[in-house]
Amino acid sequence: MKKEKYNVAITGATGLVGREFLEILEQRNFPVGELYLFASENSIGETIDFKGDEYIVDALREDSFKKKNIDIVLSSPGGQISAKFSPIAAKEGAVVIDNTSHFRMDKDVPLVVPEVNPDDIKYYSKKNIIANPNCSTIQMLVPLKPIHDKYKIKRIVVSTYQSTSGAGKKAMDELFYQTTGIINAQGDIFPEKFPVQIAFNCIPQIDVFADDGYTKEEIKMVNETRKIMHDDNIGVSATTVRVPVFFSHGESVNVETEKSFDIKDIKKMLSETNGVKIIDDVLSENPEERYPCQTNVAGNDDVYVGRIRKDFSVSNGMNLWIVADNVRKGAALNAVQIAEILIKKYL
Ligand code: NAP
């Protein structure tokens, strides 16, 4: 018999993604039974509101999941912490939906974007862990999936314009304090979360560099795209850039397909795609109707696509500008959507 409510734990509950989990669970009226919130030792005793009740945050420990009958863990405490604690939660019988990068390329862990490969959720039971993809990959693949299905994508060239919230709450603070410091001519800049100054700057480095000159963020976009699309032949060339924006990532995406297409059909298909909204009336009197921007997309659930145009330099090419809220669709919303399918079809 189906349960009416599911016991949920959130690891990393005090972080940007953790707090967004709570907001989305509440907004979507997810059937939460007992709720357990975990973070680091620094947050012990902090209270967080959920549906009008106060919940006390505890430190994440090896026995945190014991005898609690937790059904689902929404995990976002960082990769190393998840690597240790997600398998412990899974062993206690919970299904972990993990936002960190740690399990994404594990062959026994499905990597899921609900609009793209929802059926992969059925493989969750191999490890009781489902991975949420990287935020830049999620928003790119929601609109590219129908294009791939109909016209077969050969190659993607993507350049990202990623907000500071993608690196967590301390990274947003760094942008804020550097910006106000520079404006008020107060003191020197001491980068901590970013390798160099982020205020009034764009940084062509997200995560660390590998030996081949690409960053780990760029390599994630290549490998995760192939795993989610079930197609190792898609070529992906990525350049990921951090920009001085608080919320939402923008992406300039160039796509080459095997089959020829009419750009009007691409627009029509995208306008009918679940989870996609088009803003592409570049000559509109109203600036908000011309193209999506990071500031007006922040706080929304959909992936926004604009500047849809043919690339005349190749036979079957197109250019797209794709924007989404990285903390919502790029993280917490995607995970809660996975949880919704999980309880509907599998638990
Ligand atoms: P964040 O704002 O820095 O939050 C980190 C969370 O992890 C906080 O709740 C923190 O607790 C907790 N934490 C840190 N050390 C811990 C420990 N030893 N034990 C238990 N909890 C610990 O970061 P975030 O942006 O929410 O990101 C969290 C994860 O989601 C990261 O792996 C990130 O890569 C991934 N992710 C983020 C985004 C995004 O857009 N931000 C998108 C996709 C995936 P305290 O408050 O107590 O320190």
CSV table of C-alpha atoms and ligand atoms in Angstrom, one decimal:
chain,number,residue,atom,x,y,z
A,1,MET,CA,0.0,0.0,0.0
A,2,LYS,CA,1.2,3.5,-0.9
A,3,LYS,CA,2.4,5.7,2.0
A,4,GLU,CA,0.6,9.0,2.5
A,5,LYS,CA,3.7,10.7,3.8
A,6,TYR,CA,7.5,10.1,3.5
A,7,ASN,CA,10.1,10.8,6.1
A,8,VAL,CA,12.7,13.2,4.6
A,9,ALA,CA,16.2,14.2,5.8
A,10,ILE,CA,18.2,17.0,4.3
A,11,THR,CA,22.0,17.0,4.6
A,12,GLY,CA,23.5,20.5,4.1
A,13,ALA,CA,20.2,21.9,5.2
A,14,THR,CA,21.7,25.3,6.1
A,15,GLY,CA,23.3,25.9,2.7
A,16,LEU,CA,21.9,27.6,-0.4
A,17,VAL,CA,20.7,24.3,-1.9
A,18,GLY,CA,19.5,22.9,1.4
A,19,ARG,CA,17.3,25.9,2.1
A,20,GLU,CA,15.9,25.8,-1.5
A,21,PHE,CA,15.0,22.1,-0.9
A,22,LEU,CA,12.7,23.3,1.9
A,23,GLU,CA,11.2,26.0,-0.1
A,24,ILE,CA,10.4,23.7,-3.0
A,25,LEU,CA,9.1,20.9,-0.8
A,26,GLU,CA,6.7,23.4,0.7
A,27,GLN,CA,5.8,25.1,-2.6
A,28,ARG,CA,5.1,21.7,-4.3
A,29,ASN,CA,3.3,20.3,-1.3
A,30,PHE,CA,5.6,17.3,-1.2
A,31,PRO,CA,4.1,14.8,1.3
A,32,VAL,CA,6.7,15.2,4.0
A,33,GLY,CA,6.2,13.1,7.2
A,34,GLU,CA,9.0,13.5,9.7
A,35,LEU,CA,11.7,16.0,8.7
A,36,TYR,CA,15.3,15.9,9.8
A,37,LEU,CA,17.8,18.6,9.1
A,38,PHE,CA,21.6,18.1,9.2
A,39,ALA,CA,24.6,20.4,8.6
A,40,SER,CA,28.0,20.8,10.1
A,41,GLU,CA,28.9,21.1,13.8
A,42,ASN,CA,28.8,24.9,13.4
A,43,SER,CA,25.0,24.8,12.8
A,44,ILE,CA,24.0,22.7,15.8
A,45,GLY,CA,20.8,24.1,17.3
A,46,GLU,CA,20.0,26.5,14.5
A,47,THR,CA,16.3,26.6,13.8
A,48,ILE,CA,14.7,26.6,10.3
A,49,ASP,CA,11.1,27.1,9.5
A,50,PHE,CA,9.1,24.6,7.4
A,51,LYS,CA,5.4,25.0,6.8
A,52,GLY,CA,5.1,27.2,9.9
A,53,ASP,CA,6.9,24.8,12.2
A,54,GLU,CA,10.5,25.2,13.6
A,55,TYR,CA,13.0,22.4,13.0
A,56,ILE,CA,16.3,22.2,14.9
A,57,VAL,CA,19.4,21.5,12.9
A,58,ASP,CA,21.7,18.8,14.1
A,59,ALA,CA,25.3,17.8,13.1
A,60,LEU,CA,25.6,15.1,10.5
A,61,ARG,CA,27.0,12.0,12.3
A,62,GLU,CA,27.4,8.3,11.4
A,63,ASP,CA,24.3,7.4,13.5
A,64,SER,CA,22.2,10.3,12.1
A,65,PHE,CA,20.0,8.0,10.0
A,66,LYS,CA,19.6,5.2,12.5
A,67,LYS,CA,16.1,4.1,13.6
A,68,LYS,CA,14.4,7.0,11.9
A,69,ASN,CA,12.8,5.2,9.0
A,70,ILE,CA,13.9,7.9,6.6
A,71,ASP,CA,12.6,7.3,3.1
A,72,ILE,CA,14.4,10.0,1.2
A,73,VAL,CA,17.6,12.0,1.8
A,74,LEU,CA,18.0,15.2,-0.1
A,75,SER,CA,21.8,15.6,0.0
A,76,SER,CA,23.9,18.7,-0.5
A,77,PRO,CA,26.7,18.9,2.1
A,78,GLY,CA,29.6,18.9,-0.4
A,79,GLY,CA,31.2,16.1,-2.3
A,80,GLN,CA,33.5,14.6,0.4
A,81,ILE,CA,30.8,14.7,3.1
A,82,SER,CA,28.3,13.1,0.8
A,83,ALA,CA,30.9,10.4,-0.2
A,84,LYS,CA,31.0,9.4,3.4
A,85,PHE,CA,27.4,9.8,4.6
A,86,SER,CA,25.2,9.0,1.5
A,87,PRO,CA,26.2,5.3,1.6
A,88,ILE,CA,25.4,5.2,5.3
A,89,ALA,CA,22.0,6.6,4.7
A,90,ALA,CA,21.4,4.2,1.8
A,91,LYS,CA,22.4,1.3,4.0
A,92,GLU,CA,19.8,2.4,6.5
A,93,GLY,CA,17.2,2.0,3.8
A,94,ALA,CA,16.8,5.6,2.6
A,95,VAL,CA,17.1,6.6,-1.1
A,96,VAL,CA,19.6,9.4,-1.4
A,97,ILE,CA,19.2,12.1,-4.1
A,98,ASP,CA,22.6,13.6,-4.1
A,99,ASN,CA,23.4,17.1,-5.5
A,100,THR,CA,27.2,16.8,-5.1
A,101,SER,CA,29.4,15.7,-8.0
A,102,HIS,CA,30.7,12.6,-6.0
A,103,PHE,CA,28.5,9.8,-7.4
A,104,ARG,CA,27.5,11.3,-10.8
A,105,MET,CA,29.7,9.1,-13.0
A,106,ASP,CA,29.3,5.9,-10.9
A,107,LYS,CA,27.9,3.3,-13.3
A,108,ASP,CA,25.6,2.0,-10.6
A,109,VAL,CA,24.1,5.4,-9.8
A,110,PRO,CA,21.6,6.9,-12.2
A,111,LEU,CA,22.2,10.5,-13.2
A,112,VAL,CA,18.8,12.1,-13.9
A,113,VAL,CA,17.1,15.1,-15.3
A,114,PRO,CA,13.4,14.3,-15.1
A,115,GLU,CA,12.5,16.0,-18.4
A,116,VAL,CA,15.3,14.1,-20.2
A,117,ASN,CA,15.8,10.6,-18.8
A,118,PRO,CA,13.2,9.9,-16.1
A,119,ASP,CA,13.2,6.2,-16.7
A,120,ASP,CA,16.8,5.9,-15.4
A,121,ILE,CA,15.4,6.4,-11.9
A,122,LYS,CA,14.4,2.8,-11.9
A,123,TYR,CA,18.1,1.8,-11.4
A,124,TYR,CA,18.2,3.6,-8.1
A,125,SER,CA,18.1,0.4,-6.1
A,126,LYS,CA,21.6,-0.7,-7.2
A,127,LYS,CA,23.1,1.6,-4.5
A,128,ASN,CA,20.0,3.4,-3.2
A,129,ILE,CA,21.6,6.6,-4.6
A,130,ILE,CA,20.4,8.9,-7.5
A,131,ALA,CA,22.7,11.7,-8.6
A,132,ASN,CA,21.5,15.1,-9.6
A,133,PRO,CA,23.7,16.4,-12.5
A,134,ASN,CA,25.8,19.6,-12.5
A,135,CYS,CA,23.7,22.7,-12.7
A,136,SER,CA,25.2,23.8,-16.1
A,137,THR,CA,24.5,20.4,-17.6
A,138,ILE,CA,20.9,20.2,-16.4
A,139,GLN,CA,19.8,23.5,-17.9
A,140,MET,CA,21.6,22.8,-21.2
A,141,LEU,CA,20.0,19.3,-21.7
A,142,VAL,CA,16.4,20.2,-21.0
A,143,PRO,CA,16.0,22.1,-24.3
A,144,LEU,CA,18.6,20.0,-26.2
A,145,LYS,CA,16.9,16.7,-25.6
A,146,PRO,CA,14.0,17.1,-28.1
A,147,ILE,CA,16.5,18.5,-30.6
A,148,HIS,CA,18.6,15.4,-30.2
A,149,ASP,CA,15.7,13.1,-30.5
A,150,LYS,CA,14.5,14.6,-33.8
A,151,TYR,CA,17.7,15.8,-35.5
A,152,LYS,CA,20.5,13.9,-33.7
A,153,ILE,CA,23.1,16.2,-32.1
A,154,LYS,CA,26.6,15.7,-33.4
A,155,ARG,CA,28.4,18.4,-31.5
A,156,ILE,CA,27.8,21.0,-28.8
A,157,VAL,CA,30.0,24.0,-28.1
A,158,VAL,CA,29.1,25.7,-24.9
A,159,SER,CA,30.4,28.8,-23.1
A,160,THR,CA,28.8,29.4,-19.6
A,161,TYR,CA,28.2,32.6,-17.7
A,162,GLN,CA,27.8,31.1,-14.2
A,163,SER,CA,26.6,33.0,-11.1
A,164,THR,CA,28.4,33.1,-7.8
A,165,SER,CA,25.6,31.2,-6.0
A,166,GLY,CA,26.7,28.1,-7.9
A,167,ALA,CA,29.7,28.1,-5.5
A,168,GLY,CA,27.6,28.4,-2.3
A,169,LYS,CA,26.6,31.1,0.1
A,170,LYS,CA,30.2,32.2,1.0
A,171,ALA,CA,30.9,32.8,-2.7
A,172,MET,CA,27.9,35.1,-2.9
A,173,ASP,CA,29.2,37.0,0.1
A,174,GLU,CA,32.6,37.3,-1.5
A,175,LEU,CA,31.0,39.0,-4.6
A,176,PHE,CA,28.9,41.3,-2.3
A,177,TYR,CA,31.8,42.4,0.0
A,178,GLN,CA,34.2,42.9,-2.9
A,179,THR,CA,31.7,44.9,-4.8
A,180,THR,CA,30.7,47.2,-1.9
A,181,GLY,CA,34.4,47.4,-0.9
A,182,ILE,CA,35.5,48.6,-4.3
A,183,ILE,CA,32.6,51.1,-4.6
A,184,ASN,CA,33.4,52.5,-1.2
A,185,ALA,CA,37.2,52.4,-1.9
A,186,GLN,CA,37.6,50.3,1.2
A,187,GLY,CA,40.7,48.0,1.5
A,188,ASP,CA,42.4,45.4,-0.6
A,189,ILE,CA,40.8,42.4,-2.3
A,190,PHE,CA,41.5,39.0,-0.7
A,191,PRO,CA,40.0,36.3,-2.9
A,192,GLU,CA,39.0,33.2,-0.9
A,193,LYS,CA,36.3,31.2,-2.7
A,194,PHE,CA,37.4,32.4,-6.2
A,195,PRO,CA,40.9,32.2,-7.6
A,196,VAL,CA,41.0,36.0,-8.4
A,197,GLN,CA,38.7,39.0,-7.9
A,198,ILE,CA,35.1,38.3,-8.9
A,199,ALA,CA,33.6,41.8,-8.5
A,200,PHE,CA,33.6,43.6,-11.9
A,201,ASN,CA,35.3,40.6,-13.4
A,202,CYS,CA,34.8,37.4,-15.3
A,203,ILE,CA,36.9,34.3,-14.3
A,204,PRO,CA,37.5,31.6,-17.0
A,205,GLN,CA,38.0,29.0,-14.3
A,206,ILE,CA,35.4,27.0,-12.4
A,207,ASP,CA,36.8,24.2,-10.2
A,208,VAL,CA,40.4,23.0,-10.7
A,209,PHE,CA,42.4,22.3,-13.9
A,210,ALA,CA,43.1,18.9,-15.2
A,211,ASP,CA,46.3,18.0,-17.1
A,212,ASP,CA,44.7,18.6,-20.5
A,213,GLY,CA,44.0,22.3,-19.7
A,214,TYR,CA,40.2,21.9,-19.1
A,215,THR,CA,38.6,22.5,-15.7
A,216,LYS,CA,36.7,19.9,-13.8
A,217,GLU,CA,33.5,21.8,-14.4
A,218,GLU,CA,34.1,21.6,-18.2
A,219,ILE,CA,34.9,17.9,-18.0
A,220,LYS,CA,31.7,17.3,-16.0
A,221,MET,CA,29.6,18.9,-18.8
A,222,VAL,CA,31.1,16.6,-21.3
A,223,ASN,CA,30.8,13.3,-19.4
A,224,GLU,CA,27.4,14.0,-17.8
A,225,THR,CA,25.9,15.0,-21.1
A,226,ARG,CA,26.9,11.7,-22.6
A,227,LYS,CA,25.6,9.7,-19.6
A,228,ILE,CA,22.3,11.4,-19.4
A,229,MET,CA,21.6,11.4,-23.1
A,230,HIS,CA,22.8,7.7,-23.4
A,231,ASP,CA,25.1,8.7,-26.3
A,232,ASP,CA,28.9,8.6,-26.1
A,233,ASN,CA,29.2,10.0,-29.6
A,234,ILE,CA,28.0,13.5,-28.8
A,235,GLY,CA,30.9,15.9,-29.0
A,236,VAL,CA,30.9,18.5,-26.2
A,237,SER,CA,33.4,21.4,-26.0
A,238,ALA,CA,32.9,23.5,-22.9
A,239,THR,CA,34.4,26.7,-21.5
A,240,THR,CA,33.0,27.6,-18.1
A,241,VAL,CA,33.2,31.1,-16.8
A,242,ARG,CA,32.2,32.6,-13.4
A,243,VAL,CA,30.6,36.0,-13.8
A,244,PRO,CA,29.7,38.6,-11.1
A,245,VAL,CA,26.0,37.7,-10.9
A,246,PHE,CA,24.3,36.4,-7.8
A,247,PHE,CA,21.7,34.0,-9.2
A,248,SER,CA,21.1,32.0,-12.5
A,249,HIS,CA,23.6,30.7,-15.1
A,250,GLY,CA,23.6,31.8,-18.7
A,251,GLU,CA,24.9,29.6,-21.5
A,252,SER,CA,25.8,30.4,-25.1
A,253,VAL,CA,25.2,27.0,-26.8
A,254,ASN,CA,26.1,26.2,-30.4
A,255,VAL,CA,24.7,22.9,-31.7
A,256,GLU,CA,25.4,21.0,-34.8
A,257,THR,CA,23.0,18.2,-35.9
A,258,GLU,CA,23.2,15.3,-38.3
A,259,LYS,CA,19.9,16.0,-39.9
A,260,SER,CA,18.9,19.3,-41.4
A,261,PHE,CA,16.2,21.4,-39.7
A,262,ASP,CA,14.1,24.4,-40.2
A,263,ILE,CA,14.8,26.9,-37.4
A,264,LYS,CA,11.0,27.6,-37.1
A,265,ASP,CA,10.6,23.9,-36.2
A,266,ILE,CA,13.2,24.2,-33.5
A,267,LYS,CA,11.3,27.2,-32.0
A,268,LYS,CA,8.0,25.3,-32.2
A,269,MET,CA,9.5,22.2,-30.6
A,270,LEU,CA,11.0,24.2,-27.8
A,271,SER,CA,7.8,26.1,-27.2
A,272,GLU,CA,6.1,22.7,-26.6
A,273,THR,CA,8.8,21.2,-24.4
A,274,ASN,CA,8.0,20.6,-20.8
A,275,GLY,CA,10.1,22.8,-18.5
A,276,VAL,CA,11.2,25.2,-21.3
A,277,LYS,CA,10.0,28.8,-21.9
A,278,ILE,CA,11.0,30.8,-24.9
A,279,ILE,CA,11.7,34.5,-24.8
A,280,ASP,CA,12.8,35.4,-28.2
A,281,ASP,CA,11.1,38.5,-29.7
A,282,VAL,CA,14.3,40.5,-30.2
A,283,LEU,CA,12.5,43.5,-31.7
A,284,SER,CA,9.9,43.8,-29.0
A,285,GLU,CA,9.2,47.2,-27.5
A,286,ASN,CA,9.3,45.4,-24.1
A,287,PRO,CA,12.9,44.5,-23.2
A,288,GLU,CA,11.6,41.5,-21.1
A,289,GLU,CA,10.3,39.9,-24.2
A,290,ARG,CA,13.5,40.2,-26.2
A,291,TYR,CA,15.7,37.5,-24.5
A,292,PRO,CA,16.0,35.9,-21.1
A,293,CYS,CA,18.5,37.5,-18.6
A,294,GLN,CA,19.9,36.1,-15.4
A,295,THR,CA,18.2,38.7,-13.1
A,296,ASN,CA,14.6,38.1,-14.4
A,297,VAL,CA,15.0,34.3,-14.6
A,298,ALA,CA,16.2,34.0,-11.0
A,299,GLY,CA,13.5,32.5,-8.8
A,300,ASN,CA,11.7,30.7,-11.7
A,301,ASP,CA,11.4,27.0,-12.3
A,302,ASP,CA,11.7,26.8,-16.1
A,303,VAL,CA,14.7,26.8,-18.4
A,304,TYR,CA,14.5,29.9,-20.6
A,305,VAL,CA,15.8,29.9,-24.2
A,306,GLY,CA,16.3,32.9,-26.4
A,307,ARG,CA,18.4,34.2,-29.3
A,308,ILE,CA,17.4,31.0,-31.3
A,309,ARG,CA,19.0,31.4,-34.7
A,310,LYS,CA,20.7,29.4,-37.5
A,311,ASP,CA,24.5,29.1,-37.5
A,312,PHE,CA,25.2,29.9,-41.2
A,313,SER,CA,28.9,28.8,-40.8
A,314,VAL,CA,28.0,25.1,-40.9
A,315,SER,CA,25.4,22.9,-42.7
A,316,ASN,CA,23.2,22.1,-39.8
A,317,GLY,CA,24.0,24.5,-37.0
A,318,MET,CA,22.1,26.6,-34.5
A,319,ASN,CA,22.8,29.0,-31.7
A,320,LEU,CA,20.9,29.3,-28.4
A,321,TRP,CA,21.1,31.4,-25.3
A,322,ILE,CA,19.9,29.3,-22.3
A,323,VAL,CA,19.3,30.7,-18.8
A,324,ALA,CA,18.1,29.0,-15.6
A,325,ASP,CA,18.1,29.5,-11.9
A,326,ASN,CA,21.1,27.2,-10.8
A,327,VAL,CA,19.9,26.8,-7.2
A,328,ARG,CA,16.4,25.8,-8.4
A,329,LYS,CA,16.3,23.8,-11.7
A,330,GLY,CA,20.1,23.4,-11.5
A,331,ALA,CA,19.9,21.8,-8.0
A,332,ALA,CA,17.0,21.7,-5.5
A,333,LEU,CA,14.0,21.6,-7.9
A,334,ASN,CA,15.6,18.9,-10.1
A,335,ALA,CA,16.1,16.8,-7.0
A,336,VAL,CA,12.6,17.3,-5.7
A,337,GLN,CA,11.2,16.4,-9.2
A,338,ILE,CA,13.2,13.2,-9.0
A,339,ALA,CA,11.8,12.5,-5.5
A,340,GLU,CA,8.2,13.1,-6.9
A,341,ILE,CA,8.8,10.4,-9.5
A,342,LEU,CA,10.4,8.1,-7.0
A,343,ILE,CA,7.4,8.1,-4.7
A,344,LYS,CA,4.9,8.0,-7.5
A,345,LYS,CA,6.4,5.0,-9.3
A,346,TYR,CA,8.9,3.2,-7.1
A,347,LEU,CA,8.5,3.7,-3.3
B,1,NAP,P1,26.7,26.0,0.7
B,1,NAP,O1,25.8,27.2,0.6
B,1,NAP,O2,28.1,26.4,1.0
B,1,NAP,O3,26.2,25.0,1.8
B,1,NAP,C1,27.0,23.9,2.2
B,1,NAP,C2,26.2,23.1,3.2
B,1,NAP,O4,27.0,21.9,3.6
B,1,NAP,C3,25.9,23.8,4.5
B,1,NAP,O5,24.6,23.4,5.0
B,1,NAP,C4,27.0,23.3,5.4
B,1,NAP,O6,26.6,23.4,6.8
B,1,NAP,C5,27.1,21.9,5.0
B,1,NAP,N1,28.3,21.3,5.4
B,1,NAP,C6,29.6,21.8,5.3
B,1,NAP,N2,30.4,20.9,5.9
B,1,NAP,C7,29.7,19.9,6.5
B,1,NAP,C8,30.0,18.8,7.3
B,1,NAP,N3,31.3,18.5,7.6
B,1,NAP,N4,29.0,18.0,7.7
B,1,NAP,C9,27.7,18.3,7.3
B,1,NAP,N5,27.3,19.3,6.6
B,1,NAP,C10,28.3,20.1,6.2
B,1,NAP,O7,26.8,25.2,-0.6
B,1,NAP,P2,25.6,24.9,-1.7
B,1,NAP,O8,25.6,25.9,-2.8
B,1,NAP,O9,24.3,24.7,-0.9
B,1,NAP,O10,26.1,23.5,-2.3
B,1,NAP,C11,26.0,22.3,-1.7
B,1,NAP,C12,26.3,21.1,-2.6
B,1,NAP,O11,25.4,21.2,-3.7
B,1,NAP,C13,27.7,21.2,-3.2
B,1,NAP,O12,28.3,19.9,-3.4
B,1,NAP,C14,27.5,21.8,-4.6
B,1,NAP,O13,28.5,21.4,-5.5
B,1,NAP,C15,26.2,21.2,-5.0
B,1,NAP,N6,25.4,22.0,-5.9
B,1,NAP,C16,25.3,23.4,-5.7
B,1,NAP,C17,24.6,24.1,-6.7
B,1,NAP,C18,24.4,25.6,-6.5
B,1,NAP,O14,23.9,26.2,-7.5
B,1,NAP,N7,24.7,26.2,-5.4
B,1,NAP,C19,24.1,23.5,-7.8
B,1,NAP,C20,24.3,22.1,-8.0
B,1,NAP,C21,25.0,21.4,-7.1
B,1,NAP,P3,27.1,24.7,7.7
B,1,NAP,O15,26.1,25.8,7.3
B,1,NAP,O16,26.9,24.2,9.1
B,1,NAP,O17,28.5,25.0,7.4
